Coordinates of C-alpha atoms and ligand atoms in Angstrom, one line a residue:
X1 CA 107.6 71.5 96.8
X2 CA 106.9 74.7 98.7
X3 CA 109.7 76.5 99.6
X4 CA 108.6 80.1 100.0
X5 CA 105.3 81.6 101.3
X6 CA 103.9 84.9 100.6
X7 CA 101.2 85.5 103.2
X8 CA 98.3 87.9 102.3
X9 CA 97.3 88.9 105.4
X10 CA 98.7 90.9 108.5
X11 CA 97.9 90.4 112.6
X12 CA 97.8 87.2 114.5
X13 CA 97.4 85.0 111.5
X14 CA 100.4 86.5 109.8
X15 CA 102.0 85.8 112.7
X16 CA 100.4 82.4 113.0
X17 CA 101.4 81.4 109.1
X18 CA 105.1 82.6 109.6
X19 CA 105.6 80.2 112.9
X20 CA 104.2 76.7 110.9
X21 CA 106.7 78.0 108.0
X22 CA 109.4 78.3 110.4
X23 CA 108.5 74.9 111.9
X24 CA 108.5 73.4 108.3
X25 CA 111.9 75.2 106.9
X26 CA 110.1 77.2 104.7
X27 CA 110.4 81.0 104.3
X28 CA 108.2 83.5 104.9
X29 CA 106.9 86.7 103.5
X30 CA 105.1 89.3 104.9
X31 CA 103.4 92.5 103.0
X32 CA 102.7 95.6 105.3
X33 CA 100.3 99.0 105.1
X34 CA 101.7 101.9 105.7
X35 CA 99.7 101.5 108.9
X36 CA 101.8 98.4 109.5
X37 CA 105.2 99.5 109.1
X38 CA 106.4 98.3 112.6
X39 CA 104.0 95.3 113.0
X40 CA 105.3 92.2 114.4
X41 CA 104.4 89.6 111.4
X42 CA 106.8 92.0 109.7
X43 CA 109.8 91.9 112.2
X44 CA 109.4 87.5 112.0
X45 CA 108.8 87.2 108.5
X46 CA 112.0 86.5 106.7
X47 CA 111.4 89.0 103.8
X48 CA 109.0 91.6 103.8
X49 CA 107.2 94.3 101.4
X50 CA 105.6 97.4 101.6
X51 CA 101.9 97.2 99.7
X52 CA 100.6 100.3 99.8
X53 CA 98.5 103.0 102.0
X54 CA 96.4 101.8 105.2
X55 CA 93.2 101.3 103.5
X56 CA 92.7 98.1 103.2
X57 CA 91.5 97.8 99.4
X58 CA 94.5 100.2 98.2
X59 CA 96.5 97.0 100.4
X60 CA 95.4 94.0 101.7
X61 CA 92.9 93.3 99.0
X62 CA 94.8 94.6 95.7
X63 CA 95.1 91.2 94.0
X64 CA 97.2 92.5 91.3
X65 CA 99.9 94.1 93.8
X66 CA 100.0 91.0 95.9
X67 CA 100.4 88.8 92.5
X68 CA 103.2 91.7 91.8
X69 CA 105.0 90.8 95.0
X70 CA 104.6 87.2 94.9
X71 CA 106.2 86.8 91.2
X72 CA 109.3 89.1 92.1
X73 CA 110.2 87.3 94.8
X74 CA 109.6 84.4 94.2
X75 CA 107.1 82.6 96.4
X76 CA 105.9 78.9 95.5
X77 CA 102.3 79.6 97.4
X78 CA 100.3 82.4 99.1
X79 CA 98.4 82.1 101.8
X80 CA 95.4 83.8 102.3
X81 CA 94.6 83.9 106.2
X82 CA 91.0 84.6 106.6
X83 CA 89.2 88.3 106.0
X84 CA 90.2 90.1 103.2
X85 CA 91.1 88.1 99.7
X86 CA 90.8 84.5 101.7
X87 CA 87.5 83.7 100.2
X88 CA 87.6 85.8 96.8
X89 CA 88.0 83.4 93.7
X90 CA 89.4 85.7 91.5
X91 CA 92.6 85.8 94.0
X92 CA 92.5 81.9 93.7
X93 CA 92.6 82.2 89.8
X94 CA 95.1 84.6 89.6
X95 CA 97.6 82.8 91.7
X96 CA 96.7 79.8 89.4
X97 CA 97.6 81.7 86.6
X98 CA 100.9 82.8 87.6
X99 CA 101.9 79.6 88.8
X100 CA 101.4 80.5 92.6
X101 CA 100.0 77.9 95.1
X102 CA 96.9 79.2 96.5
X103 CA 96.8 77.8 99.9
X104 CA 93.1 76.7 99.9
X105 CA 90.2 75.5 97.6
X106 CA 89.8 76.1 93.9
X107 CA 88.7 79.6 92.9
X108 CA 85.6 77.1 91.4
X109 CA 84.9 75.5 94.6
X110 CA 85.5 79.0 96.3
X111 CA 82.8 80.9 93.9
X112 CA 80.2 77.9 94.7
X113 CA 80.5 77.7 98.5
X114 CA 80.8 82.0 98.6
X115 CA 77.4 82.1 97.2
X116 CA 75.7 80.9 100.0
X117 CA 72.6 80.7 98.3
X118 CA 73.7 78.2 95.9
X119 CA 75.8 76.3 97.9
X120 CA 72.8 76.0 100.7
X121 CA 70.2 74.7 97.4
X122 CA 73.3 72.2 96.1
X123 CA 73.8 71.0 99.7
X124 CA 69.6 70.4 100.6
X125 CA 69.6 68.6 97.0
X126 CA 72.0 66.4 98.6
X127 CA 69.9 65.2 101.8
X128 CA 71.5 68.0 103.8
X129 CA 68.9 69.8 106.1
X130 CA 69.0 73.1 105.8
X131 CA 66.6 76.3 107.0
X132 CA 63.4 76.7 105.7
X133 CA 63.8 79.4 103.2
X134 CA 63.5 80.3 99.5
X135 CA 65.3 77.9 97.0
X136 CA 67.0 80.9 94.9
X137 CA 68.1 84.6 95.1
X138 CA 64.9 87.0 95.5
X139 CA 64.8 89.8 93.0
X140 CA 61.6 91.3 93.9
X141 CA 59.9 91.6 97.8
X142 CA 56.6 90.3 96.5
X143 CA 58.2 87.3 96.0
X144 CA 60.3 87.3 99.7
X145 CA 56.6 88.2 101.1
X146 CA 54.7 85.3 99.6
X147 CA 57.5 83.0 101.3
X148 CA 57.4 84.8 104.4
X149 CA 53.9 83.4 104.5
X150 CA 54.4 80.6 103.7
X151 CA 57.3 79.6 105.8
X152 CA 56.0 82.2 108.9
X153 CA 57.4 85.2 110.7
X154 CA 60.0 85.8 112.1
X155 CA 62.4 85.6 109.2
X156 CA 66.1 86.7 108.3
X157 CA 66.9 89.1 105.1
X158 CA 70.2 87.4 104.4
X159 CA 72.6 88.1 101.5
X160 CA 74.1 85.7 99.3
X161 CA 77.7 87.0 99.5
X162 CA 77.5 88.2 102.9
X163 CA 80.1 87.7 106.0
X164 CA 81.3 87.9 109.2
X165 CA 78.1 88.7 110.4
X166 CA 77.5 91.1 107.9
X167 CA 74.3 91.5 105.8
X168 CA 71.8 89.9 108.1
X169 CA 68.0 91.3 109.0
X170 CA 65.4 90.4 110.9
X171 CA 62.0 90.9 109.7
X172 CA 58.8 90.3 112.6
X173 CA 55.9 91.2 109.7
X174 CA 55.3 92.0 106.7
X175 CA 55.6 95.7 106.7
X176 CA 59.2 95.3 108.2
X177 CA 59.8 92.5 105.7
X178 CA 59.4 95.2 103.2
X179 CA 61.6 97.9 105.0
X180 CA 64.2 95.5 105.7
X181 CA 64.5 93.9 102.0
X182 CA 64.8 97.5 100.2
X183 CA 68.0 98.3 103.1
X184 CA 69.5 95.2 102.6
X185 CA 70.1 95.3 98.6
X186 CA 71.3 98.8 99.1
X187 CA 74.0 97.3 102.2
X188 CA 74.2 94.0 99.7
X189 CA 75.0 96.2 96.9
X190 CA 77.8 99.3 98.9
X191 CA 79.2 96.0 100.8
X192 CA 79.7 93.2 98.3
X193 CA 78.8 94.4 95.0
X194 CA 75.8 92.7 94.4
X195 CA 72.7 92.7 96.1
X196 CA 71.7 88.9 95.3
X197 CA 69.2 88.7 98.7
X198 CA 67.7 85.5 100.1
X199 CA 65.3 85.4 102.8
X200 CA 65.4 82.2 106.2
X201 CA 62.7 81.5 109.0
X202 CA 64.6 83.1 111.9
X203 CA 65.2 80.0 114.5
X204 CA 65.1 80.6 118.0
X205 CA 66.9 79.8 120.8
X206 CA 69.7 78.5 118.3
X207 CA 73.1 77.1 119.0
X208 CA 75.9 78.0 116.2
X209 CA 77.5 74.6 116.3
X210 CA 80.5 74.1 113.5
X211 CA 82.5 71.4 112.5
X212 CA 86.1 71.5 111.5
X213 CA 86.8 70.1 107.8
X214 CA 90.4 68.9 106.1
X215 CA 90.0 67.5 102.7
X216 CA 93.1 66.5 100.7
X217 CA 93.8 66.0 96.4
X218 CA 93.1 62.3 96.8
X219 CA 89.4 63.0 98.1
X220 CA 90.2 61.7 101.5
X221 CA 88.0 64.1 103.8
X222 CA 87.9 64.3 107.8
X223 CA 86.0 66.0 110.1
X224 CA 88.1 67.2 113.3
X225 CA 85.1 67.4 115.9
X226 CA 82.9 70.6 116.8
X227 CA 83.1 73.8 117.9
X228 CA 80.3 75.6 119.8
X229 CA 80.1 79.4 119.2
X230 CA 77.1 80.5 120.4
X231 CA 78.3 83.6 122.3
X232 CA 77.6 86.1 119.8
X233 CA 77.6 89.9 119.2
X234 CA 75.8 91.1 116.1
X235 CA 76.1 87.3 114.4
X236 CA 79.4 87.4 115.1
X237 CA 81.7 85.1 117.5
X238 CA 83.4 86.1 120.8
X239 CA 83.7 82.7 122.7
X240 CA 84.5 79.8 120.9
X241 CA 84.7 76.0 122.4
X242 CA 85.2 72.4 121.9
X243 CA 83.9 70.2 122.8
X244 CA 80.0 71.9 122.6
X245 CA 78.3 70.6 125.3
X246 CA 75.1 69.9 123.7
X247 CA 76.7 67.3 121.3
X248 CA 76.9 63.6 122.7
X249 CA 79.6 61.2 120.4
X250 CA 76.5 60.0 118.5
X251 CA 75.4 62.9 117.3
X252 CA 79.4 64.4 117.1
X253 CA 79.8 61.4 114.4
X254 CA 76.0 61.9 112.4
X255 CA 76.6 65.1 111.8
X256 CA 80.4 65.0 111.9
X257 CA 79.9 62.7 108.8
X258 CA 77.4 65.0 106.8
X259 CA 80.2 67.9 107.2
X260 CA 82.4 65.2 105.2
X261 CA 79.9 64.5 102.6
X262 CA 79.6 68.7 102.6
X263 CA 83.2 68.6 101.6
X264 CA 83.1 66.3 99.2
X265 CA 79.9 67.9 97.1
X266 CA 81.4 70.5 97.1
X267 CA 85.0 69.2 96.1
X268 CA 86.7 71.2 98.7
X269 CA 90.2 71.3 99.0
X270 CA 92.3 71.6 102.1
X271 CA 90.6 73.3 105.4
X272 CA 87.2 74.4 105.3
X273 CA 84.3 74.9 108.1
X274 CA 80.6 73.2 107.9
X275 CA 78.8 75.9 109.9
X276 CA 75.1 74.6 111.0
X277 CA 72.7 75.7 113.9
X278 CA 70.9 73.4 116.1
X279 CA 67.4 74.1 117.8
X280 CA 65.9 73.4 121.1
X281 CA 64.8 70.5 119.2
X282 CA 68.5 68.9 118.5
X283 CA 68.1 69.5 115.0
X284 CA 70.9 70.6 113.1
X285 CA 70.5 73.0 110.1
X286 CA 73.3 73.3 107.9
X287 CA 73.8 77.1 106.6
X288 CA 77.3 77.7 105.2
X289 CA 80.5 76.5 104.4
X290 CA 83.6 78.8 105.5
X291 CA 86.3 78.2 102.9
X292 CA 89.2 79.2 104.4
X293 CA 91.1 78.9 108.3
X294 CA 88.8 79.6 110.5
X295 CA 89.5 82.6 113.4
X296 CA 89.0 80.3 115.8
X297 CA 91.1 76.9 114.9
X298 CA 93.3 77.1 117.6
X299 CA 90.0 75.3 119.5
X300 CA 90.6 72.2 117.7
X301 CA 94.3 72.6 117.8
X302 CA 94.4 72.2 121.2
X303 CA 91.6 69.5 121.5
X304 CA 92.8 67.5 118.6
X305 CA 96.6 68.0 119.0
X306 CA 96.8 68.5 114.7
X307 CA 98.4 71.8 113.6
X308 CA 96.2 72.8 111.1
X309 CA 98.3 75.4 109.5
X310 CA 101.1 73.2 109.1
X311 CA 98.2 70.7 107.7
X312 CA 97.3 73.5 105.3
X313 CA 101.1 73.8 103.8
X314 CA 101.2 70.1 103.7
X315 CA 97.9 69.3 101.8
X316 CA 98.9 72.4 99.4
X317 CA 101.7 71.1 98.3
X318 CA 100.1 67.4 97.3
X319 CA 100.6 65.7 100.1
X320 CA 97.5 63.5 101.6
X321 CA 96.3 64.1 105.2
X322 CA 98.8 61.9 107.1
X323 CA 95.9 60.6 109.8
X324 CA 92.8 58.6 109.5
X325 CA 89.4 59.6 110.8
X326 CA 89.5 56.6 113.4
X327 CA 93.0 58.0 114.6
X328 CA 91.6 61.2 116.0
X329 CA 90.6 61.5 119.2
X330 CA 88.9 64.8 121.1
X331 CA 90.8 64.8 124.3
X332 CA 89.8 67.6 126.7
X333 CA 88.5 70.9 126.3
X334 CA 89.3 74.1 125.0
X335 CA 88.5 77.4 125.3
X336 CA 88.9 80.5 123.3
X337 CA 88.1 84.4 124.1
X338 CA 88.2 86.9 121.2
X339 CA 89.8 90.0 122.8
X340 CA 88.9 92.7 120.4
X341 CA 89.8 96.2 120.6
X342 CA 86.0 97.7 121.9
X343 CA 84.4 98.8 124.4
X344 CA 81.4 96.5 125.8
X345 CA 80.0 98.9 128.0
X346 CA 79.6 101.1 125.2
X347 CA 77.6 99.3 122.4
X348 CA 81.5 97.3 121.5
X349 CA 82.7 101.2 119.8
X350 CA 86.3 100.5 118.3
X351 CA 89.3 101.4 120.2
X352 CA 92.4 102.3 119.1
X353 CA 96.0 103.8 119.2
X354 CA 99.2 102.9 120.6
X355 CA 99.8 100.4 123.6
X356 CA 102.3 101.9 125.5
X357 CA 102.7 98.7 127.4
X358 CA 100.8 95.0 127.9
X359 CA 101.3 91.8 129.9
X360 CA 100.3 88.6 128.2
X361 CA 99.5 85.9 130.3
X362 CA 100.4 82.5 130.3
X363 CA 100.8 79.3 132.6
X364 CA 99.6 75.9 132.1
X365 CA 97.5 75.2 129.4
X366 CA 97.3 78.8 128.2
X367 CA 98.0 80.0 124.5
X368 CA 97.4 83.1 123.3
X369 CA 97.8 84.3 119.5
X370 CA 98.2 88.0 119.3
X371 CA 100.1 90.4 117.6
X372 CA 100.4 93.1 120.7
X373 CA 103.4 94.2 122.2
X374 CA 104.3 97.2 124.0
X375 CA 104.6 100.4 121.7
X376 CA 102.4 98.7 119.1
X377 CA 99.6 100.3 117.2
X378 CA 96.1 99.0 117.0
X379 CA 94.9 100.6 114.1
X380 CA 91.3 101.7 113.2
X381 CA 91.2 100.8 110.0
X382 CA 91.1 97.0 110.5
X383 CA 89.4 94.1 112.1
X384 CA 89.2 94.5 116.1
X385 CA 90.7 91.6 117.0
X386 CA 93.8 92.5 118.7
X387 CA 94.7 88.6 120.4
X388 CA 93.1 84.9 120.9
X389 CA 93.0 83.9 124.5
X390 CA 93.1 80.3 124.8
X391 CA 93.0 77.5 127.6
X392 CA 92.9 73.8 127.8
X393 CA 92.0 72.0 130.3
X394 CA 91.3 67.6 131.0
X395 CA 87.4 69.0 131.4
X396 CA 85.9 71.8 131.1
X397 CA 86.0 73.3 134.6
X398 CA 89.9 73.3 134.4
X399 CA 89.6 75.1 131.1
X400 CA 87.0 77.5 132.7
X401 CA 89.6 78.1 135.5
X402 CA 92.6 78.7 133.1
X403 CA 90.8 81.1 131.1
X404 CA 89.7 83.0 134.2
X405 CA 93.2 83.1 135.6
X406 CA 94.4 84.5 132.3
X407 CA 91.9 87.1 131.8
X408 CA 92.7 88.6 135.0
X409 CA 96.3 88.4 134.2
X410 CA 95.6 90.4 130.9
X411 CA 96.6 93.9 130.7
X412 CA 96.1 96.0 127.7
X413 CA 97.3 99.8 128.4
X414 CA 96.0 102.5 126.0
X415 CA 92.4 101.3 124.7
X416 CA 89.5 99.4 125.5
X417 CA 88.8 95.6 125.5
X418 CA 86.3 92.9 125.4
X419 CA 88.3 91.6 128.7
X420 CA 85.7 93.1 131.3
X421 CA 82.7 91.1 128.9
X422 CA 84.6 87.6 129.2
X423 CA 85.0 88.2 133.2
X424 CA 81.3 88.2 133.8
X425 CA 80.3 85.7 131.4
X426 CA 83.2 83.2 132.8
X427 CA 81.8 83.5 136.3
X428 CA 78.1 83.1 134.8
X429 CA 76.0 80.3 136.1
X430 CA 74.5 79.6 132.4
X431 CA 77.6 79.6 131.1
X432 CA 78.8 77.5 133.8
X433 CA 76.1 74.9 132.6
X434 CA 76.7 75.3 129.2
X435 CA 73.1 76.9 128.9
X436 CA 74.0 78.5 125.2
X437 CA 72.3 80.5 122.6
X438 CA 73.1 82.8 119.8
X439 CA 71.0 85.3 121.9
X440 CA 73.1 84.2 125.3
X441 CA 74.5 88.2 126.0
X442 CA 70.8 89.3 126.0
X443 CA 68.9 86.5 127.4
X444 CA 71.0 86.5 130.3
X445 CA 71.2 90.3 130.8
X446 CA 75.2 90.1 130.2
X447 CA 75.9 93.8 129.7
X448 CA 73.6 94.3 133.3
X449 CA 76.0 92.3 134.9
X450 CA 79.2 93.7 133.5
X451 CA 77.5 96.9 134.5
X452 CA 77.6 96.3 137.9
X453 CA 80.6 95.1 137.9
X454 CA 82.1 98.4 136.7
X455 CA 79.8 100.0 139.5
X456 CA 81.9 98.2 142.3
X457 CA 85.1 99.1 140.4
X458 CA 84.2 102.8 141.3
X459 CA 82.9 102.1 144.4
X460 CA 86.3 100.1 145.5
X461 CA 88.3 102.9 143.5
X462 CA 86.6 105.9 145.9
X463 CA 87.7 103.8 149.0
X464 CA 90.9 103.4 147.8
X465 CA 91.3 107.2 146.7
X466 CA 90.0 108.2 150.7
X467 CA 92.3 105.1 151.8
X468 CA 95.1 106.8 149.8
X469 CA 94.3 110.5 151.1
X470 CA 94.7 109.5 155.0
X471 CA 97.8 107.6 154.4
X472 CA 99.2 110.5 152.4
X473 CA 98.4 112.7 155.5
X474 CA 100.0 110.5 158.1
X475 CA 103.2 110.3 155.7
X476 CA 103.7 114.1 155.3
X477 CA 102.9 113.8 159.2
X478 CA 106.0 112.1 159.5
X479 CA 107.8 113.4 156.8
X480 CA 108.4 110.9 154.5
X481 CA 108.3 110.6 150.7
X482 CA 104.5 110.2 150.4
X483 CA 105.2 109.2 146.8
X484 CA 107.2 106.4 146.8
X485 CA 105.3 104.8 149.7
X486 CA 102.1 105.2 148.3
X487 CA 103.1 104.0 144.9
X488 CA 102.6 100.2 145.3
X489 CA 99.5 100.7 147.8
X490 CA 97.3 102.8 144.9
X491 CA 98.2 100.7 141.9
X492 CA 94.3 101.1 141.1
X493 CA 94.8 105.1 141.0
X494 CA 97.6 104.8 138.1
X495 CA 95.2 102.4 136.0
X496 CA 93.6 105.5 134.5
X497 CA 90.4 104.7 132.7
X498 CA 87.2 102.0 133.9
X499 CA 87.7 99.6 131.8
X500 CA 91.4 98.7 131.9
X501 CA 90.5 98.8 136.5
X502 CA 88.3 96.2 135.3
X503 CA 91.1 94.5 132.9
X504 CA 93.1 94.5 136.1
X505 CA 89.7 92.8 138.3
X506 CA 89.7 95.4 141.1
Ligands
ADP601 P1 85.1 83.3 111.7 O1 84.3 82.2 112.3 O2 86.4 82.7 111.1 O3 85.3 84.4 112.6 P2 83.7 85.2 110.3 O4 82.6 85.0 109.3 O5 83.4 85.9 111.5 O6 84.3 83.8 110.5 O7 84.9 86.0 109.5 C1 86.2 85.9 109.8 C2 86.9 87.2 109.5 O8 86.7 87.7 108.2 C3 86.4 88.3 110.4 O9 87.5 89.0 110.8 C4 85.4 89.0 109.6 O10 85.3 90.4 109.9 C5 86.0 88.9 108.2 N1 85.0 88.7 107.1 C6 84.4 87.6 106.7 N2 83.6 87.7 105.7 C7 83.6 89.1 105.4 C8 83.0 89.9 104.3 N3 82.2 89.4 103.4 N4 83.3 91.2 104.4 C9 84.2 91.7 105.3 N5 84.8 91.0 106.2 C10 84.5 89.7 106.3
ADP602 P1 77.9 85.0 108.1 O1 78.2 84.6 106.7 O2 77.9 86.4 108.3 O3 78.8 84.2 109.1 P2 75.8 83.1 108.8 O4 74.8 82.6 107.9 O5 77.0 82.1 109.1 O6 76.4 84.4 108.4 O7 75.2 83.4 110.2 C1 75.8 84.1 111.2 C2 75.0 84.1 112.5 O8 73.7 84.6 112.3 C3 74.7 82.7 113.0 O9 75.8 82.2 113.8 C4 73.5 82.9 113.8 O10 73.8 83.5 115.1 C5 72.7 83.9 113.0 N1 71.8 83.2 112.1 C6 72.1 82.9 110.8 N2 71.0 82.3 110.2 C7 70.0 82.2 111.1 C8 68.7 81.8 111.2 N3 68.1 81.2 110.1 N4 68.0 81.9 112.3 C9 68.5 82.5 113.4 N5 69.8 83.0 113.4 C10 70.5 82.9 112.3
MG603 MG1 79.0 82.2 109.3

């Protein structure tokens, strides 16, 4: 029985964690960074304690304060969110140890699947396909150059512990393989502490296709449909969807089913991801697992109707999944946009400081997770992800249309967005046609586009300045309070910067 829940983790997905405990009756509590003193996980959670200073591994990711604050007051279960200690087995053990439920897999199933190396050579044993690549950790480049050979250029430096896009180098020939190899221990080694390197044939013109996994004590495991996340930045996600439209129910239940068999190799426990990528070819590569909630499960939420949080606490505290595979049904289509605190017309540089003020949108079929609200800080020393726009819709043109509407109802004051980005790509024609790679934002000349979108920004923003100087002259003319007539005429002159003109769409 779970009756308390510490959660180790701050933002949206505190946020997120402390609404399903709510729903459930159970409490919640939060742990907060000096940086984090007024953030809103902390306001909802019903206890909360101060961790320590703003950097992350003197906070988030001290296992032994966490453990600290978990004993004293008493939580039944932690959970992890994802980032920071979601993924770490040692934080899986040491929960174990002091009696805490760790809201996800065992720290043993956790150290298999987050060496991807291994997990990739247990899964091919298994029938699973999987990239071309070398069967074990490369100590030496001789070795990665032989199978570069072998297997043919282009190929993919990758390391065996690496994340969130992180780790990951592309190597055209063999003098580059070489270069790249030597950087990538020394990244392997600053980043993750080891520098255990394996080395993939690059694919091209790949989708990142994923497929949701729940897996209970009993052994029953599910899949809950795909997600298609091939709009990428530097291997990492910024538009999610489901249902992928280059996956047909045939092929949604073949490879659905090898994401079970994934989960049961591997004897996961509770949610999970089975992370492949599909050629031009329709053949799907399996290349990690993700052993935690995913960023971007509110896609099957909304296309599935399960809450998979709530699923989480359930199937942590013993219970089996209360639904069989037959019973679930993909019904619509959902979109979600990653608004991260960046600038896209400047190579995605962070942003941050305070948001003096922001407007959320919503209407139908709009959900969006976030932890903004005006006066908040978005702080520099964490991930940039500042809020989850999400829309459903019966197909995916009415999903298109809800997102759109949102995005130019969003309004972040104070720092930059990825909101400008998501306009252009929403109104894209390959996009429209679901016409997806991992390499979408270049193929496509994205950042062109968004480009001259800012352009008539400028342009409309001079007229409206000279627009604004003649009716200022007529006013004085008469002898009225220029000000306050001009006020609600040059909204776009208070906006301030480019970008945030552009959050607005004028
Ligand atoms: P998702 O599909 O859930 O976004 P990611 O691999 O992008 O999966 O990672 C989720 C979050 O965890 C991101 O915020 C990412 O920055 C962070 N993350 C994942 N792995 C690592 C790692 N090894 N080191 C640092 N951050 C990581
Ligand atoms: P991470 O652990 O950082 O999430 P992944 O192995 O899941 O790393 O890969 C992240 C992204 O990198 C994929 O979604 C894809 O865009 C790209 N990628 C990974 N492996 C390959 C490959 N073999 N060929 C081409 N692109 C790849
Ligand atoms: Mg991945």
């Amino acid at each position: 029985m779970i009756n308390k829940i510490l959660i180790a983790n701050r933002g949206e997905i505190a946020i997120r964690v402390v609404r399903a405990c709510r729903e459930l009756g159970i409490k919640s509590v939060a742990i907060y960074s000096d940086e984090d003193t007024q953030a809103m996980n902390v306001r909802l959670a019903d206890e909360a304690y101060h961790i320590g200073p703003s950097n992350p591994s003197e906070s988030y990711l001290r296992i032994d304060k966490i453990i600290d604050i978990g004993e004293k007051c008493g939580a039944d279960a932690i959970h992890p969110g994802y980032g920071f200690l979601s993924e770490n087995s040692d934080f899986a053990l040491a929960c174990k140890k002091s009696g805490i439920i760790f809201i996800g897999p065992s720290s043993e199933t956790l150290e298999l699947v987050g060496d991807k190396m291994r997990c990739k050579a247990m899964m091919k044993k298994a029938g699973v396909p999987v990239v071309p690549g070398s069967d074990g950790t490369l100590e030496e480049v001789e070795k990665a150059l032989d199978l570069a050979n072998e297997i043919g250029y282009p190929v993919l430096v990758k390391s065996a512990y690496g994340g969130g896009g992180r780790g990951i180098r592309l190597a055209n020939e063999e003098k580059q393989l070489r270069q790249e190899f030597e950087m990538a221990a020394m990244e392997s080694k600053s980043a993750f502490g080891r520098s255990a390197l394996y080395i993939e044939k690059s694919l091209s013109k790949i989708r990142h296709i994923e497929f949701q996994l729940i897996r209970d004590a009993e052994g029953n495991s599910l899949h809950l449909f795909e997600r298609e996340c091939s709009i990428q930045r530097r291997h990492q996600k910024l538009i999610e969807m489901s249902p992928s439209p280059a996956v047909d129910p045939e092929t949604r239940d073949r490879i659905g089913m090898i994401a079970t068999k994934i989960a049961d190799i591997s004897d996961y426990l509770n949610a999970g991801t089975a992370e492949f990528l599909r050629d031009d070819d329709r053949n799907f590569y399996f290349i990690e697992i993700n052993s935690r909630l995913q960023v971007e499960h509110p896609v099957t939420e909304l296309v599935t109707g399960v809450d998979l949080v709530k699923l989480q606490i359930q199937i942590a505290s013993g219970k089996t999944i209360p639904f069989k595979q037959s019973d679930l049904k993909l019904n619509g289509c959902a979109i979600e946009c990653r608004i991260n605190a960046e600038d896209p017309l400047s190579d995605f540089v962070p942003s941050f400081g305070t948001v003096p003020s922001c407007v959320i949108p919503y209407g139908p079929g709009i959900r969006v997770d976030t932890y903004l609200f005006p006066g908040c800080r978005v702080s520099g020393y964490y991930d940039s992800l500042i809020a989850k726009l999400l829309a459903w819709g019966r197909d995916f043109d009415e999903a298109k249309g809800r997102v759109k509407n949102a995005l130019n109802e969003f309004y972040v004051e104070g720092i930059q967005t990825t909101i400008p980005l998501y306009k252009t790509i929403i109104d894209d024609p390959a996009f429209i046609i679901g016409d997806l790679s991992t390499d979408y934002l270049d193929r496509f000349k994205i950042f062109d586009k968004v480009h001259i979108m800012a352009k008539e920004y400028m342009k409309k923003n001079v007229d409206a300045i000279v627009a604004t100087a003649l009716l200022h002259n007529v006013l004085v003319k008469r002898g009225i309070d220029m000000q306050q007539k001009t006020n609600k005429r040059s909204r776009w002159k208070e906006k301030g910067t480019f970008a945030q003109g552009l959050n607005y769409g004028i």
